CSV table of C-alpha atoms in Angstrom, one decimal:
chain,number,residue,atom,x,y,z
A,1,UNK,CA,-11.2,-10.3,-27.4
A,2,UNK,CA,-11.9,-9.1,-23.6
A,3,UNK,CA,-13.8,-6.1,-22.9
A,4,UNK,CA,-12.0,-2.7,-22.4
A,5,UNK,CA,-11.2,-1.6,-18.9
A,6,UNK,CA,-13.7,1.3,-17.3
A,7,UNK,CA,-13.6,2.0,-14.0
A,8,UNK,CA,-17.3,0.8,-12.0
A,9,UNK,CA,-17.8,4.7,-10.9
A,10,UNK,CA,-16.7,8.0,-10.8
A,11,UNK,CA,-18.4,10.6,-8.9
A,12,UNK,CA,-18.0,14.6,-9.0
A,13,UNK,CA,-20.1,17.6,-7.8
A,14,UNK,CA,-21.8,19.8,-10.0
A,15,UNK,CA,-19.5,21.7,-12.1
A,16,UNK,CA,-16.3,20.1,-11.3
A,17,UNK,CA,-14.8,17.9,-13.9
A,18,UNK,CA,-14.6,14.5,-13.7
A,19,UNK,CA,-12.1,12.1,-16.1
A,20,UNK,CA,-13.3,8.1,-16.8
A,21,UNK,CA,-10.5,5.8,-18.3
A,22,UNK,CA,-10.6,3.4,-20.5
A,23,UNK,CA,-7.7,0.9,-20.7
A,24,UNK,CA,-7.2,-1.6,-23.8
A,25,UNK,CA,-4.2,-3.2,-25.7
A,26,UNK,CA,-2.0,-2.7,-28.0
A,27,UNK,CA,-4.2,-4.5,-30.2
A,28,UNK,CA,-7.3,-2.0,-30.0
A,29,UNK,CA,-6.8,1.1,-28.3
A,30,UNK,CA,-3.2,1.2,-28.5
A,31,UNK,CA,-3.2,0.3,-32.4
A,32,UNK,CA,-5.5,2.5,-33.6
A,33,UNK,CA,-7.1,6.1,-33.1
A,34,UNK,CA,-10.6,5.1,-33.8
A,35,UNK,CA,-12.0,5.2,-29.9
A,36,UNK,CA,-15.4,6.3,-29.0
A,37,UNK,CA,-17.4,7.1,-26.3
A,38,UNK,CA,-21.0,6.7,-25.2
A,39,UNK,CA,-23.4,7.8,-23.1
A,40,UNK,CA,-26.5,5.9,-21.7
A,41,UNK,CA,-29.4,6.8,-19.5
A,42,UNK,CA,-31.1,4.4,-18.2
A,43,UNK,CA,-33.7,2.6,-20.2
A,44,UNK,CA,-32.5,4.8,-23.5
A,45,UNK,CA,-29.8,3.8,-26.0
A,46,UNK,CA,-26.4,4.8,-26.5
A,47,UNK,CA,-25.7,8.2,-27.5
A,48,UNK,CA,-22.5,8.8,-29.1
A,49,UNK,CA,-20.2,11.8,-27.4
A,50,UNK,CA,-16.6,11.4,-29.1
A,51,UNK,CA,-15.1,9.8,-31.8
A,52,UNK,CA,-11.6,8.8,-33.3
A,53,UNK,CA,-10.2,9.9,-29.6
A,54,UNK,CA,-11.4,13.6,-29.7
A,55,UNK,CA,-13.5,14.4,-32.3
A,56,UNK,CA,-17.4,15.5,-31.0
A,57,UNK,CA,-20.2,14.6,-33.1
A,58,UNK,CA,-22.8,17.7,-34.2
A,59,UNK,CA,-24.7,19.0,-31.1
A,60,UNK,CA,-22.1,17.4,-28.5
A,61,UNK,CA,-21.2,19.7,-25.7
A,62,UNK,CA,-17.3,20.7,-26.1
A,63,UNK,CA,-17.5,19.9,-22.1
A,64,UNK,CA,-16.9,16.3,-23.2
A,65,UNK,CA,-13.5,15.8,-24.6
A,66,UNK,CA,-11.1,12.9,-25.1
A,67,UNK,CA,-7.2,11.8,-25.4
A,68,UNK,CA,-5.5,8.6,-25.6
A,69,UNK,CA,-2.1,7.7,-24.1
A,70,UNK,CA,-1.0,4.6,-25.0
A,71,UNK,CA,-3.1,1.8,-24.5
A,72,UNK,CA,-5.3,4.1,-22.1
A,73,UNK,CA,-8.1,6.7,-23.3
A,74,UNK,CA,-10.1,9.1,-21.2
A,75,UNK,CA,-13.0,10.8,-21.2
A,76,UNK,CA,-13.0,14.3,-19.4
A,77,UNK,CA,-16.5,15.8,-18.5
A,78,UNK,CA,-16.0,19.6,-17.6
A,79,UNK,CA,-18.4,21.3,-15.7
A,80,UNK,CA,-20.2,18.5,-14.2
A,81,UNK,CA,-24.0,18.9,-14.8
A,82,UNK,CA,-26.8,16.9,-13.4
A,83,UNK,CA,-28.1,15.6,-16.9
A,84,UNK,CA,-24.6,14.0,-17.2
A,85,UNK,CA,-25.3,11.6,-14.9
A,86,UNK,CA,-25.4,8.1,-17.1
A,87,UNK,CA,-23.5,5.4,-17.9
A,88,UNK,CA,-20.5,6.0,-20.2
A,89,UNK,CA,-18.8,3.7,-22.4
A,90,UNK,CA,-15.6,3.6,-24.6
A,91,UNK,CA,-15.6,1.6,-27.5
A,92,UNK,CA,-12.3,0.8,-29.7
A,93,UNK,CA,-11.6,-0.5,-33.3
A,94,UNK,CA,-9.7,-3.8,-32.3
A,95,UNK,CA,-6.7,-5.9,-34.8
A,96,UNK,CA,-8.5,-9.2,-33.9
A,97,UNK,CA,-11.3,-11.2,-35.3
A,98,UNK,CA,-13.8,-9.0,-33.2
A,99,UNK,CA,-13.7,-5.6,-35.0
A,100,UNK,CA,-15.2,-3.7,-32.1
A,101,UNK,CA,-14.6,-4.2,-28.3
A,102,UNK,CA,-16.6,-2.2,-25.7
A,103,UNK,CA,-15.7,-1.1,-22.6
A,104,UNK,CA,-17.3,-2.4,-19.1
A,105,UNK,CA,-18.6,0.9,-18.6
A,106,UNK,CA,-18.5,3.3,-16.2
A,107,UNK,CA,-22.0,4.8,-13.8
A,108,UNK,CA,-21.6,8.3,-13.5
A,109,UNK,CA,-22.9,10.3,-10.4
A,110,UNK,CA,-23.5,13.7,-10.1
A,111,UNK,CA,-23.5,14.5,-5.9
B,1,UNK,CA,-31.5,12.9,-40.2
B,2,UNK,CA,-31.1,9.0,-39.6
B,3,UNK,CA,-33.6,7.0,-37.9
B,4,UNK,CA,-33.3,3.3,-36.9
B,5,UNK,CA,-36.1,1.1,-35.3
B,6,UNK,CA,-35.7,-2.5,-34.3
B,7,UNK,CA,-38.5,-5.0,-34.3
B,8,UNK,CA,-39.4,-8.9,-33.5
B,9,UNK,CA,-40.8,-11.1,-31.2
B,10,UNK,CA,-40.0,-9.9,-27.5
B,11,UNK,CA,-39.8,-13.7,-26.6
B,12,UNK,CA,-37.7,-16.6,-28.1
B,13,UNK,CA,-37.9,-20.1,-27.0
B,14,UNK,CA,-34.6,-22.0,-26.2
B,15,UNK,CA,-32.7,-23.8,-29.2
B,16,UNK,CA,-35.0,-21.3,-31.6
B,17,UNK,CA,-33.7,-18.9,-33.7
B,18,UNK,CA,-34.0,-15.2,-33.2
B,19,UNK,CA,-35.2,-12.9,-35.8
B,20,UNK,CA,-34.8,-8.9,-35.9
B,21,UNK,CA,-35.4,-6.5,-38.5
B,22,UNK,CA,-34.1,-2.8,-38.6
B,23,UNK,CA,-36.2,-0.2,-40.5
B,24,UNK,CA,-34.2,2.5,-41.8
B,25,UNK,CA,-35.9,6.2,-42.2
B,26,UNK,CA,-34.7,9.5,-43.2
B,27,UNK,CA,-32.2,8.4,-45.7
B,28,UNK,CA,-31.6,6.0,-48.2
B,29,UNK,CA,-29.9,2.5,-47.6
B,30,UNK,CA,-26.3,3.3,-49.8
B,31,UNK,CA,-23.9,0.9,-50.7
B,32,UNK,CA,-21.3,2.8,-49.0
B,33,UNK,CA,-23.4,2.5,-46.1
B,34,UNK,CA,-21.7,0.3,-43.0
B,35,UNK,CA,-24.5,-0.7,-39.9
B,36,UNK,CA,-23.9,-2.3,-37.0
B,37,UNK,CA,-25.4,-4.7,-34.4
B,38,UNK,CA,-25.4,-4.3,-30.7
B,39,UNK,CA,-26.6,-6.2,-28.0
B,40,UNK,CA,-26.9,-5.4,-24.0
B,41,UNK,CA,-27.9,-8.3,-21.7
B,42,UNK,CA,-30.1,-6.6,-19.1
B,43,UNK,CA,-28.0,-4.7,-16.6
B,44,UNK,CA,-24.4,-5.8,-18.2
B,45,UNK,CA,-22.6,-3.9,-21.0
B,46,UNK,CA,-22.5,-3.7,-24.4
B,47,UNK,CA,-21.4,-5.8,-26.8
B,48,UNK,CA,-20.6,-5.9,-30.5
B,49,UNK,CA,-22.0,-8.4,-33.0
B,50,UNK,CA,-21.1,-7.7,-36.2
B,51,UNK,CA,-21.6,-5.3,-39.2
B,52,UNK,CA,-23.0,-5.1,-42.5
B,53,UNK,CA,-21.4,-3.1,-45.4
B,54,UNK,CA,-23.9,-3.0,-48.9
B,55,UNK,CA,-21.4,-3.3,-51.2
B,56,UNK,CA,-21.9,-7.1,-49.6
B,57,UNK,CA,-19.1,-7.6,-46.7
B,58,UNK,CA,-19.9,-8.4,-43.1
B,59,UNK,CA,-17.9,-9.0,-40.1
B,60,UNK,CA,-18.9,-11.0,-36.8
B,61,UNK,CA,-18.3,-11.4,-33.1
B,62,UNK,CA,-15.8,-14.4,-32.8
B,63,UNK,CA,-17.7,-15.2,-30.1
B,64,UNK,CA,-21.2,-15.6,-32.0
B,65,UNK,CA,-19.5,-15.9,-36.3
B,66,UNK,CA,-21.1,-19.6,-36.1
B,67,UNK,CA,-24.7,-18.5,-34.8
B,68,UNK,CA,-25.1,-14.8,-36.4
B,69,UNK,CA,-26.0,-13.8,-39.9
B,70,UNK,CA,-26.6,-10.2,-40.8
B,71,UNK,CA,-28.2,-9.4,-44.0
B,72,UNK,CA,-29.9,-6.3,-46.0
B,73,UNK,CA,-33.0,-5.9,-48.2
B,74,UNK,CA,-32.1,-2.1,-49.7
B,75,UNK,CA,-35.5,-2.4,-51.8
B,76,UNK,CA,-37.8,-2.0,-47.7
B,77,UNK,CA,-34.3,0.0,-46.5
B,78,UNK,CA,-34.6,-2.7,-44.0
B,79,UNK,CA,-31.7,-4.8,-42.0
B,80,UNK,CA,-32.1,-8.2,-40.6
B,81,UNK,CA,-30.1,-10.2,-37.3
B,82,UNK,CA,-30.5,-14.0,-37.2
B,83,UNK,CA,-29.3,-15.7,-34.3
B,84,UNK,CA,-29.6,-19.4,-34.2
B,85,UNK,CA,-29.7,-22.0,-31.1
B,86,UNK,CA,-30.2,-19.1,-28.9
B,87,UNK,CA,-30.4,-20.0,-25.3
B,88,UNK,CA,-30.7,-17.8,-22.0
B,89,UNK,CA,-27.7,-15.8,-22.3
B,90,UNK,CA,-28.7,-14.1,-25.6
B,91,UNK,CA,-31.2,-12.4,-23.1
B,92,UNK,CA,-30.6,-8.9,-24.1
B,93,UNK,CA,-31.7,-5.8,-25.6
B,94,UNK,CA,-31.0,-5.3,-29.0
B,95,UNK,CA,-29.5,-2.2,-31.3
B,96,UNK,CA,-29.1,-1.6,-34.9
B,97,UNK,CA,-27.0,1.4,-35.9
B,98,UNK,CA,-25.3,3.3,-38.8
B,99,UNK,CA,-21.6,3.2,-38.6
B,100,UNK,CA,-19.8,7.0,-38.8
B,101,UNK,CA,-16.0,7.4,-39.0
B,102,UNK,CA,-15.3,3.8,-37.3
B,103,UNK,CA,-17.9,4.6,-35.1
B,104,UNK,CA,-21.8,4.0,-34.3
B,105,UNK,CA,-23.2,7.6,-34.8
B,106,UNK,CA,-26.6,6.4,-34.9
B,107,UNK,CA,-28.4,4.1,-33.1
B,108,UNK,CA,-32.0,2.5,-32.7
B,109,UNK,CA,-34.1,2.2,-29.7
B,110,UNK,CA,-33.4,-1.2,-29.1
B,111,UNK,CA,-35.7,-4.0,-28.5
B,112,UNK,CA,-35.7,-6.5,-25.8
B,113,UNK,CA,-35.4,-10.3,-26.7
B,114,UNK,CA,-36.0,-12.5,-23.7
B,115,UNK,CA,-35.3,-16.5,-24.2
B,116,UNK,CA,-37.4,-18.3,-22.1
B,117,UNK,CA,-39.7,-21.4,-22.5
């Protein structure tokens, strides 16, 4: 099961919104709603932001939000802050013999 | 609220197994209860390695279902990773977690576990 597809970096400016993709197979992210995404600063662990595609945990910021198209999710950070700088990471629910397949993540930059 | 903490040996010799425990805080170990194993190699991404669910099922990494065992003692609220014949690549921090809605709502601190002789 290979890893999901992130783009390396995305960039934005403070309070501009930024969108990170995260493209799979019709075996995980195209089969099933259950994708999630995390947030990492460095040195801490994960943090979860979304899950099952757009749903925000308790004490998320609705600045974070999520779709799926196809085989392709995004994340979509509104109003770019400077504490949103991190890595990010989609995760998906996957038909193979590896439940779970992460994505290669993604460093964001606030300039 | 949930707490997870990882702990073991921050340094594994080659062909040795590695050990990890998970303490569990702030609720009760239920067999409803799915958690999860993570691991991050130092600078690379994450990766899954399997889950346990208490009513006694557990699924593995593909890549590690030959080396990996994850097992629970509910009576210490405590999880446990083996990992045998571990060599340099298993360099990596490691993360327990509690499984949400097919998701990892919380997670651990993580632990480093560096194989070198």
């Amino acid at each position: 099961q290979s890893a999901l597809t992130q783009p390396a970096s995305v960039s934005g400016s403070p309070g501009q919104s930024i969108t990170i993709s995260c493209t799979g197979t019709s075996s995980d992210v195209g089969a099933y709603n259950y994708v999630s995404w995390y947030q990492q600063h460095p040195g801490k662990a994960p943090k979860l932001m979304i899950y099952n595609v757009n749903n925000w945990p308790s004490g998320v910021s609705n600045r974070f939000s999520g779709s799926k198209s196809g085989n392709t999710a995004s994340l979509t950070i509104s109003g770019l802050q400077a504490e949103d700088e991190a890595d990010y990471y989609c995760s998906s629910f996957a038909r193979s013999n590896t439940l779970y397949v992460f994505g290669t993540g993604t460093e964001v930059t606030v300039l | 609220q949930v707490q997870l903490q990882e702990s073991g040996p921050g340094q594994v010799k080659p062909s040795a197994t590695l050990s990890l425990t998970c303490a569990v805080s702030g609720a009760s170990i239920s067999s409803s209860d799915w958690y999860t194993w993570v691991r991050q190699p130092p600078g690379k991404g994450l990766e899954w390695i399997g889950e346990i669910y208490l009513g006694g099922t557990t699924n593995y990494n593909s890549s590690l279902k030959s080396r990996v065992t994850i097992s629970v003692d509910k009576s210490k609220n405590e999880l446990s990773l083996k990992l045998t014949s571990v060599t340099a690549a298993d360099t990596a921090v490691y993360y327990c977690g509690r499984n949400g809605d097919h998701t990892i709502d919380y997670w651990g601190q993580g632990t480093l576990v560096t194989v070198s002789s």
